[in-house]
PDB file of C-alpha atoms in Angstrom:
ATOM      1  CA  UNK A   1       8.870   5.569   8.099  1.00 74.00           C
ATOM      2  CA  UNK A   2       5.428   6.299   6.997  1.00 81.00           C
ATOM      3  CA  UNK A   3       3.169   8.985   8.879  1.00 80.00           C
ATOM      4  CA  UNK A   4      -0.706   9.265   9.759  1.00 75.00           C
ATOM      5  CA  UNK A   5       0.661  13.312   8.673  1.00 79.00           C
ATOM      6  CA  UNK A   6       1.651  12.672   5.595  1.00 85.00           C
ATOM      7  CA  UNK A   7       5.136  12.369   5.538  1.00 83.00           C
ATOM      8  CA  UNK A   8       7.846   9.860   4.710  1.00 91.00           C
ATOM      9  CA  UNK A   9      10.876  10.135   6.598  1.00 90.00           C
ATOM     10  CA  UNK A  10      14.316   8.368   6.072  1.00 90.00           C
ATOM     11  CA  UNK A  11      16.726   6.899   8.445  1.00 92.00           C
ATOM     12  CA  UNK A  12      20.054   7.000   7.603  1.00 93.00           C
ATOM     13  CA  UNK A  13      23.361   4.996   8.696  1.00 95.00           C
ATOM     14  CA  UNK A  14      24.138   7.655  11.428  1.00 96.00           C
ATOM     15  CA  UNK A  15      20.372   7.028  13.017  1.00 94.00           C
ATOM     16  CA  UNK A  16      19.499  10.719  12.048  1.00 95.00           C
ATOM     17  CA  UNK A  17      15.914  11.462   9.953  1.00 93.00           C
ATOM     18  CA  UNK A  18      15.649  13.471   7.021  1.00 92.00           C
ATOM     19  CA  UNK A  19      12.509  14.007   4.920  1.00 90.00           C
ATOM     20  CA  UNK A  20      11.965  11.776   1.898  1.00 93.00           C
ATOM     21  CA  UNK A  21       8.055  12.490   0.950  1.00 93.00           C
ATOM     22  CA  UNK A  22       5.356  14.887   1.993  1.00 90.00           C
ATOM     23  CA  UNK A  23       4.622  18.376   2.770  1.00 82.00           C
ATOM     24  CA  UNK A  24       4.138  18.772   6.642  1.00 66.00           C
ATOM     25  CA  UNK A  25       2.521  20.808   7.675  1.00 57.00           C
ATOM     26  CA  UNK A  26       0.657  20.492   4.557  1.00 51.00           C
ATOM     27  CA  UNK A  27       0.937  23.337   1.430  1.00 45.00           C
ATOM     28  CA  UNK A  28      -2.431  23.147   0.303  1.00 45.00           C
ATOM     29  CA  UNK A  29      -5.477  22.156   1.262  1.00 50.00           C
ATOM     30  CA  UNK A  30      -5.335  18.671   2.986  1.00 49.00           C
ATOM     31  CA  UNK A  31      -8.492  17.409   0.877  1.00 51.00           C
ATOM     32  CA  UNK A  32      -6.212  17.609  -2.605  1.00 56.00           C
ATOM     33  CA  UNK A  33      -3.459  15.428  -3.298  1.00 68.00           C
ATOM     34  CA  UNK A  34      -0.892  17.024  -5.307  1.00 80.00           C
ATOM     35  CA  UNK A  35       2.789  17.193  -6.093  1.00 87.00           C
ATOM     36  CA  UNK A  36       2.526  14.736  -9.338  1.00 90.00           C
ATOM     37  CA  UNK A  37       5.931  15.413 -11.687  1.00 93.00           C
ATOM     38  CA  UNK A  38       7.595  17.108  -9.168  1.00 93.00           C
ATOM     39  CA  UNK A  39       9.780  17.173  -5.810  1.00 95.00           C
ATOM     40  CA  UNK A  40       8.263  14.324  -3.311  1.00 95.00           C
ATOM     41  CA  UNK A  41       9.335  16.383  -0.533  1.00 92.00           C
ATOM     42  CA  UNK A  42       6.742  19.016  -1.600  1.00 90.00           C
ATOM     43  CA  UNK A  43       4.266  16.635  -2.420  1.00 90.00           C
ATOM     44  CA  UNK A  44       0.848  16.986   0.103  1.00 87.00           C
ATOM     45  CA  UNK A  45      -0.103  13.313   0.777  1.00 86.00           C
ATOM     46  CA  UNK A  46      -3.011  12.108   3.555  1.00 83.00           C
ATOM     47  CA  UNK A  47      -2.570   9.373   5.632  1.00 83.00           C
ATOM     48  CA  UNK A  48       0.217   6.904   5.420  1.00 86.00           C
ATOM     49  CA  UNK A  49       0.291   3.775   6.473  1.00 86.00           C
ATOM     50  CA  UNK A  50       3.154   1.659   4.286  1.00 90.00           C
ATOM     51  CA  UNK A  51       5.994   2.141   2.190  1.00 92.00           C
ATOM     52  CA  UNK A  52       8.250  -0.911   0.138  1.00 93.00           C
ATOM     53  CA  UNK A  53      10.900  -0.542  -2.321  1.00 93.00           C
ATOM     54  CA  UNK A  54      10.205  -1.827  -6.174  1.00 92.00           C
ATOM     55  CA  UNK A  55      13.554  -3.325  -7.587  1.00 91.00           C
ATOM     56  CA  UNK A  56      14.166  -0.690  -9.671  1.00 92.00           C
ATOM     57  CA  UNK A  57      14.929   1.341  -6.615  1.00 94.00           C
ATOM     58  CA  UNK A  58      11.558   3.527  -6.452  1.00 95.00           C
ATOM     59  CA  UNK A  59       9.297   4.007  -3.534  1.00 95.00           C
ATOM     60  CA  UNK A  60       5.870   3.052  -3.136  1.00 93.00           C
ATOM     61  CA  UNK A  61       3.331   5.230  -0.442  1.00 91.00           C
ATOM     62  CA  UNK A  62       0.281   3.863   0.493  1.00 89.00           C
ATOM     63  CA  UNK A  63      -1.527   6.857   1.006  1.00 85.00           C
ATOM     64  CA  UNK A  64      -4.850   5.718   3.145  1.00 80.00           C
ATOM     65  CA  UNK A  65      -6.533   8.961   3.057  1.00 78.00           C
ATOM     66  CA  UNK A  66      -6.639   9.828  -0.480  1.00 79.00           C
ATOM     67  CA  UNK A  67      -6.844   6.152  -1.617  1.00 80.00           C
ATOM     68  CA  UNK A  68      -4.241   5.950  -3.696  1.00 83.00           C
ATOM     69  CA  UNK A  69      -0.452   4.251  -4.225  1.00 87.00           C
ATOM     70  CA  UNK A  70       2.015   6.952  -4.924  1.00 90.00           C
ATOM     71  CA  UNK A  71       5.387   6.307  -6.663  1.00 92.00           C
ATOM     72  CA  UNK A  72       8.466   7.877  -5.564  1.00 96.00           C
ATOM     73  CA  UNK A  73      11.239   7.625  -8.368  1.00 97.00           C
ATOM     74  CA  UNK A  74      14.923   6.886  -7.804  1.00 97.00           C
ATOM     75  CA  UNK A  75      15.390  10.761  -9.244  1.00 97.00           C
ATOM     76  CA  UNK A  76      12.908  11.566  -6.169  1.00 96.00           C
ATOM     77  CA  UNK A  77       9.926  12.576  -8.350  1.00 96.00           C
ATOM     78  CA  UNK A  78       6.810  11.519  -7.187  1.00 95.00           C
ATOM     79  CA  UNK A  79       3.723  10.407  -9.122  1.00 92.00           C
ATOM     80  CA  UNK A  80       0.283   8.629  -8.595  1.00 88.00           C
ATOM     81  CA  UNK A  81       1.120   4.728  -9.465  1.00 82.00           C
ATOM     82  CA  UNK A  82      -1.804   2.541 -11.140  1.00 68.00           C
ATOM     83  CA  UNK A  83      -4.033   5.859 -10.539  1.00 60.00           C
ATOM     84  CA  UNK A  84      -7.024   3.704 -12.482  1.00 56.00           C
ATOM     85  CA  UNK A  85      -7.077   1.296  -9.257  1.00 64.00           C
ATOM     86  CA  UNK A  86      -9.995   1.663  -6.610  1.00 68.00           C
ATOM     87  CA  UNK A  87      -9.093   1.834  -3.449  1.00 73.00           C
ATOM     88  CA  UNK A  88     -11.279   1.980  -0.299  1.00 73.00           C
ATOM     89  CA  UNK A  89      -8.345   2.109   2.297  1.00 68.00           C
ATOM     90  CA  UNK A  90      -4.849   1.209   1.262  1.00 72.00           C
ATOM     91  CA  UNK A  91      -3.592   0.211   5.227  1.00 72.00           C
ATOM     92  CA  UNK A  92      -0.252  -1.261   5.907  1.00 72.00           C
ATOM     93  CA  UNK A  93       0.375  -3.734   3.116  1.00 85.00           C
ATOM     94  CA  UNK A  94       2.508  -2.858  -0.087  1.00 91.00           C
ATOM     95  CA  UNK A  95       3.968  -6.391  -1.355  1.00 94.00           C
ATOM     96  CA  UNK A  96       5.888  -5.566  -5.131  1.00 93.00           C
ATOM     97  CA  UNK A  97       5.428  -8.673  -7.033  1.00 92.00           C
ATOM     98  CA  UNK A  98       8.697 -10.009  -9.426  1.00 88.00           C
ATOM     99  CA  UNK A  99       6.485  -9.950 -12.123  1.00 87.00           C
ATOM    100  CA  UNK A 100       6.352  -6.259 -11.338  1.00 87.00           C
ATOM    101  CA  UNK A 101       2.736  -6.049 -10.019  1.00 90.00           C
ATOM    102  CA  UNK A 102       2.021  -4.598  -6.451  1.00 92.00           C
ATOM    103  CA  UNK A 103      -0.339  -6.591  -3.733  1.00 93.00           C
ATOM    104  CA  UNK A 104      -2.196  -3.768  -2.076  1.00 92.00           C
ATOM    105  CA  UNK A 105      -4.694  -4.445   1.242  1.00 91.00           C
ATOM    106  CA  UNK A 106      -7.437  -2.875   1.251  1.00 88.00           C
ATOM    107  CA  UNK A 107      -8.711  -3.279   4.856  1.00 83.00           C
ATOM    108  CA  UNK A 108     -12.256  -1.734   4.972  1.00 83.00           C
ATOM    109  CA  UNK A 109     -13.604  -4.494   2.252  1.00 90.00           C
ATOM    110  CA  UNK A 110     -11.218  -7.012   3.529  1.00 94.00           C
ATOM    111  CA  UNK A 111      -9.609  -7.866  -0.117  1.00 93.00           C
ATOM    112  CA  UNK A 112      -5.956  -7.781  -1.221  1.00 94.00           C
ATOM    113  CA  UNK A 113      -5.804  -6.324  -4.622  1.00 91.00           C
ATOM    114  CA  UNK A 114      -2.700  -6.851  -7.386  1.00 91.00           C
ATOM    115  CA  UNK A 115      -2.225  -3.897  -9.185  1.00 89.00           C
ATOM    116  CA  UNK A 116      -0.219  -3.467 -12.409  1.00 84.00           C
ATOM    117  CA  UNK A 117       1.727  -0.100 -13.868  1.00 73.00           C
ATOM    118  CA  UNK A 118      -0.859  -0.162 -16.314  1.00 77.00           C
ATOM    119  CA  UNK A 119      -3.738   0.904 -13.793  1.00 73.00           C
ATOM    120  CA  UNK A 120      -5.201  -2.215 -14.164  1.00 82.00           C
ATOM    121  CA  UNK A 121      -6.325  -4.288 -11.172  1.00 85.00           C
ATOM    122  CA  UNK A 122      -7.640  -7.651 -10.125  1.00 90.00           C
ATOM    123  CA  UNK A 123      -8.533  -9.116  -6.956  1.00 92.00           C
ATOM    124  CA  UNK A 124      -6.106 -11.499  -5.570  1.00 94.00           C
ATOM    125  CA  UNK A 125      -8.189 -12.429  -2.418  1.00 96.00           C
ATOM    126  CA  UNK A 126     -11.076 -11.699  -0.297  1.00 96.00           C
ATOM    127  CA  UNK A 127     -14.635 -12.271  -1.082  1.00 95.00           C
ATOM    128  CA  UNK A 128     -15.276  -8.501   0.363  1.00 93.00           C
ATOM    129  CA  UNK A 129     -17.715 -10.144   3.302  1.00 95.00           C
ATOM    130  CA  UNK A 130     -15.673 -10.161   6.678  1.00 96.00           C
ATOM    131  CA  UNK A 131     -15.911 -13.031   8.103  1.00 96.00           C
ATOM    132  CA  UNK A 132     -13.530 -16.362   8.585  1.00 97.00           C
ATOM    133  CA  UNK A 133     -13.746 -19.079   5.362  1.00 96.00           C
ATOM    134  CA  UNK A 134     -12.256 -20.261   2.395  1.00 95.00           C
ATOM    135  CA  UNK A 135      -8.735 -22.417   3.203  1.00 94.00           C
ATOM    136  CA  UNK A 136      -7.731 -24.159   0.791  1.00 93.00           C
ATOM    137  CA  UNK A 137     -10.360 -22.973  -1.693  1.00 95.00           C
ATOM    138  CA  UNK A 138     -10.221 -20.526  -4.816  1.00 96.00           C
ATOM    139  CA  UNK A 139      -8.679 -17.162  -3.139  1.00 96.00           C
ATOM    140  CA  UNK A 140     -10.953 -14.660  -4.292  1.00 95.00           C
ATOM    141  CA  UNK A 141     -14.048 -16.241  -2.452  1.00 96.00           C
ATOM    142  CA  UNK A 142     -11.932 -16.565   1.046  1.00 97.00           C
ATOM    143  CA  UNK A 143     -13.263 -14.377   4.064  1.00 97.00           C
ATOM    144  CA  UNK A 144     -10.979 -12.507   5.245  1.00 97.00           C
ATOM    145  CA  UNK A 145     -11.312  -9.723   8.382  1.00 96.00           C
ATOM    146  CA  UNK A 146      -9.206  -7.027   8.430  1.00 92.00           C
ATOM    147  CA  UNK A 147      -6.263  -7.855   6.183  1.00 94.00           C
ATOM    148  CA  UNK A 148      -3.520  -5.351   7.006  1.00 91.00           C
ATOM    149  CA  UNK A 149       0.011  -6.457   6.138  1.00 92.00           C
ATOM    150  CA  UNK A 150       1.669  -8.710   3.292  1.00 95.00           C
ATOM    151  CA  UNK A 151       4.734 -10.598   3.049  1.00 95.00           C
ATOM    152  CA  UNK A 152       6.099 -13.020   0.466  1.00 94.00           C
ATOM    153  CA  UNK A 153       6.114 -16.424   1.398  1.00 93.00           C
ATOM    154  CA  UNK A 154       9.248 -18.930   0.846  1.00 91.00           C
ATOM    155  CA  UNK A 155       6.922 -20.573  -1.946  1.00 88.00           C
ATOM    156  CA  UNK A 156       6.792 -17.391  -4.483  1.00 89.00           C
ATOM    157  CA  UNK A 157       3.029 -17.028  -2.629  1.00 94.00           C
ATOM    158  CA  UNK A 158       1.250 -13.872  -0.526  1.00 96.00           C
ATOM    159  CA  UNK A 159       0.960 -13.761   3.388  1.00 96.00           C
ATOM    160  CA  UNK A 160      -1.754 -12.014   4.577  1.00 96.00           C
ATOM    161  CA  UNK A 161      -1.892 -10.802   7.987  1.00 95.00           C
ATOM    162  CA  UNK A 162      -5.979 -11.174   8.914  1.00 95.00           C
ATOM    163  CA  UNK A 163      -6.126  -9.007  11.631  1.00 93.00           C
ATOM    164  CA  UNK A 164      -9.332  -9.544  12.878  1.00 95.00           C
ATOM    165  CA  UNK A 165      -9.257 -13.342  12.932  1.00 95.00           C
ATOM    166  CA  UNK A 166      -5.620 -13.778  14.526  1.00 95.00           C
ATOM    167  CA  UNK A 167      -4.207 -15.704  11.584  1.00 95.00           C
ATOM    168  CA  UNK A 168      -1.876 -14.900   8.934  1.00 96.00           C
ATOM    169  CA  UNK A 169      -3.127 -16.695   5.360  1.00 96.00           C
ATOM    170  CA  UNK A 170      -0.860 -17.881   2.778  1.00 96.00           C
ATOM    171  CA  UNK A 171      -2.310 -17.457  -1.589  1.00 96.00           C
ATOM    172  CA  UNK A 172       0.086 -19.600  -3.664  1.00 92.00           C
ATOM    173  CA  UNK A 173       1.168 -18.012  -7.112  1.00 77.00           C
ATOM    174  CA  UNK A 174      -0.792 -20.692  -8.681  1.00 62.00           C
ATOM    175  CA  UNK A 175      -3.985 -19.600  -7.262  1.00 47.00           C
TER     176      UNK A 175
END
C-alpha cells in the first residue's frame, strides 16, 4: 500500500502491516531522495502513489514527489529504476511490460511513458495537450486528460484510465 508519506507498507496473510519501503517520519531532509544501495525500509521517498510487482519478484514505487520510479529488489535493496527518464508526476499507474519495459502515467502532461532498465524512454501515448481526440489514430498524437491508472488488456495492449474525460482507452502492442 503506497503512501502520500512516503512509505510502502505490506499486508500479510494474518491482515497485519509491516513496513516494506520508506523512512517515516522521514531521516533527512524531505527535499532529497536517498537510500540508493541500501535497506528500502530506510530509504526517504516523497509522495507515493503506485506500486506493481516485475516478474522477477522486485518492487516498483512510483514516487510522485521526487519524479522518479524506484526499484525495490527481491533482497529488499532499493535503487532509482530508469533514473535517465523525465518525469513530471508519476500518479497511480505502474504497468511492467513482458518485454520487461514499465508503462508509467505521467498525469500533469497527460502522456503514458514506456520506460526501459536502460533509462531510456519513449512515449507510448498522449500528445501532451489535454483534451479528448485521437481513437483509433497513431497513439502518441491522442488527447488524453488526466491519465492516472494502467492495466493490461486481454489483447497484449495498455488501458488507460483518462480521468478527466470518464473513459478508459485501450493502445494495442502494435501501435
Amino acid at each position: 500500500l503506497a503512501s502520500y508519506q512516503g512509505y510502502v507498507d505490506r499486508m500479510a496473510p494474518d491482515r497485519s502491516f509491516s513496513r516494506f519501503a520508506g523512512a517515516f517520519p522521514f531521516t533527512r531532509d524531505a527535499r532529497d531522495p536517498s537510500g540508493d544501495g541500501g535497506p528500502a525500509v530506510l530509504a526517504a521517498m516523497g509522495k507515493l502513489t503506485d506500486v506493481a510487482q516485475q516478474s522477477d519478484g522486485s518492487v516498483l514505487i512510483a514516487d510522485g514527489g521526487f519524479h522518479q520510479i524506484r526499484r525495490v529488489a527481491p533482497d529488499g535493496t532499493i535503487s532509482t529504476w530508469a533514473a535517465q527518464a523525465t518525469l513530471d508526476w508519476p500518479h497511480g499507474g505502474i504497468l511492467p511490460r513482458p518485454d520487461g519495459s514499465v508503462a508509467v502515467t505521467d498525469n500533469p502532461v497527460n502522456r503514458v511513458n514506456l520506460l526501459k532498465s536502460d533509462g531510456k524512454s519513449s512515449l507510448l501515448a498522449g500528445s501532451g495537450e489535454a483534451g479528448f481526440s485521437g481513437d483509433g489514430g497513431p497513439p502518441e498524437v491522442a488527447r488524453l486528460n488526466g491519465p492516472v491508472h494502467l492495466a493490461s488488456s486481454p489483447g497484449g495492449g495498455v488501458l488507460i484510465s483518462d480521468l478527466d474525460n470518464g473513459r478508459v482507452r485501450e493502445v494495442l502492442d502494435e501501435g
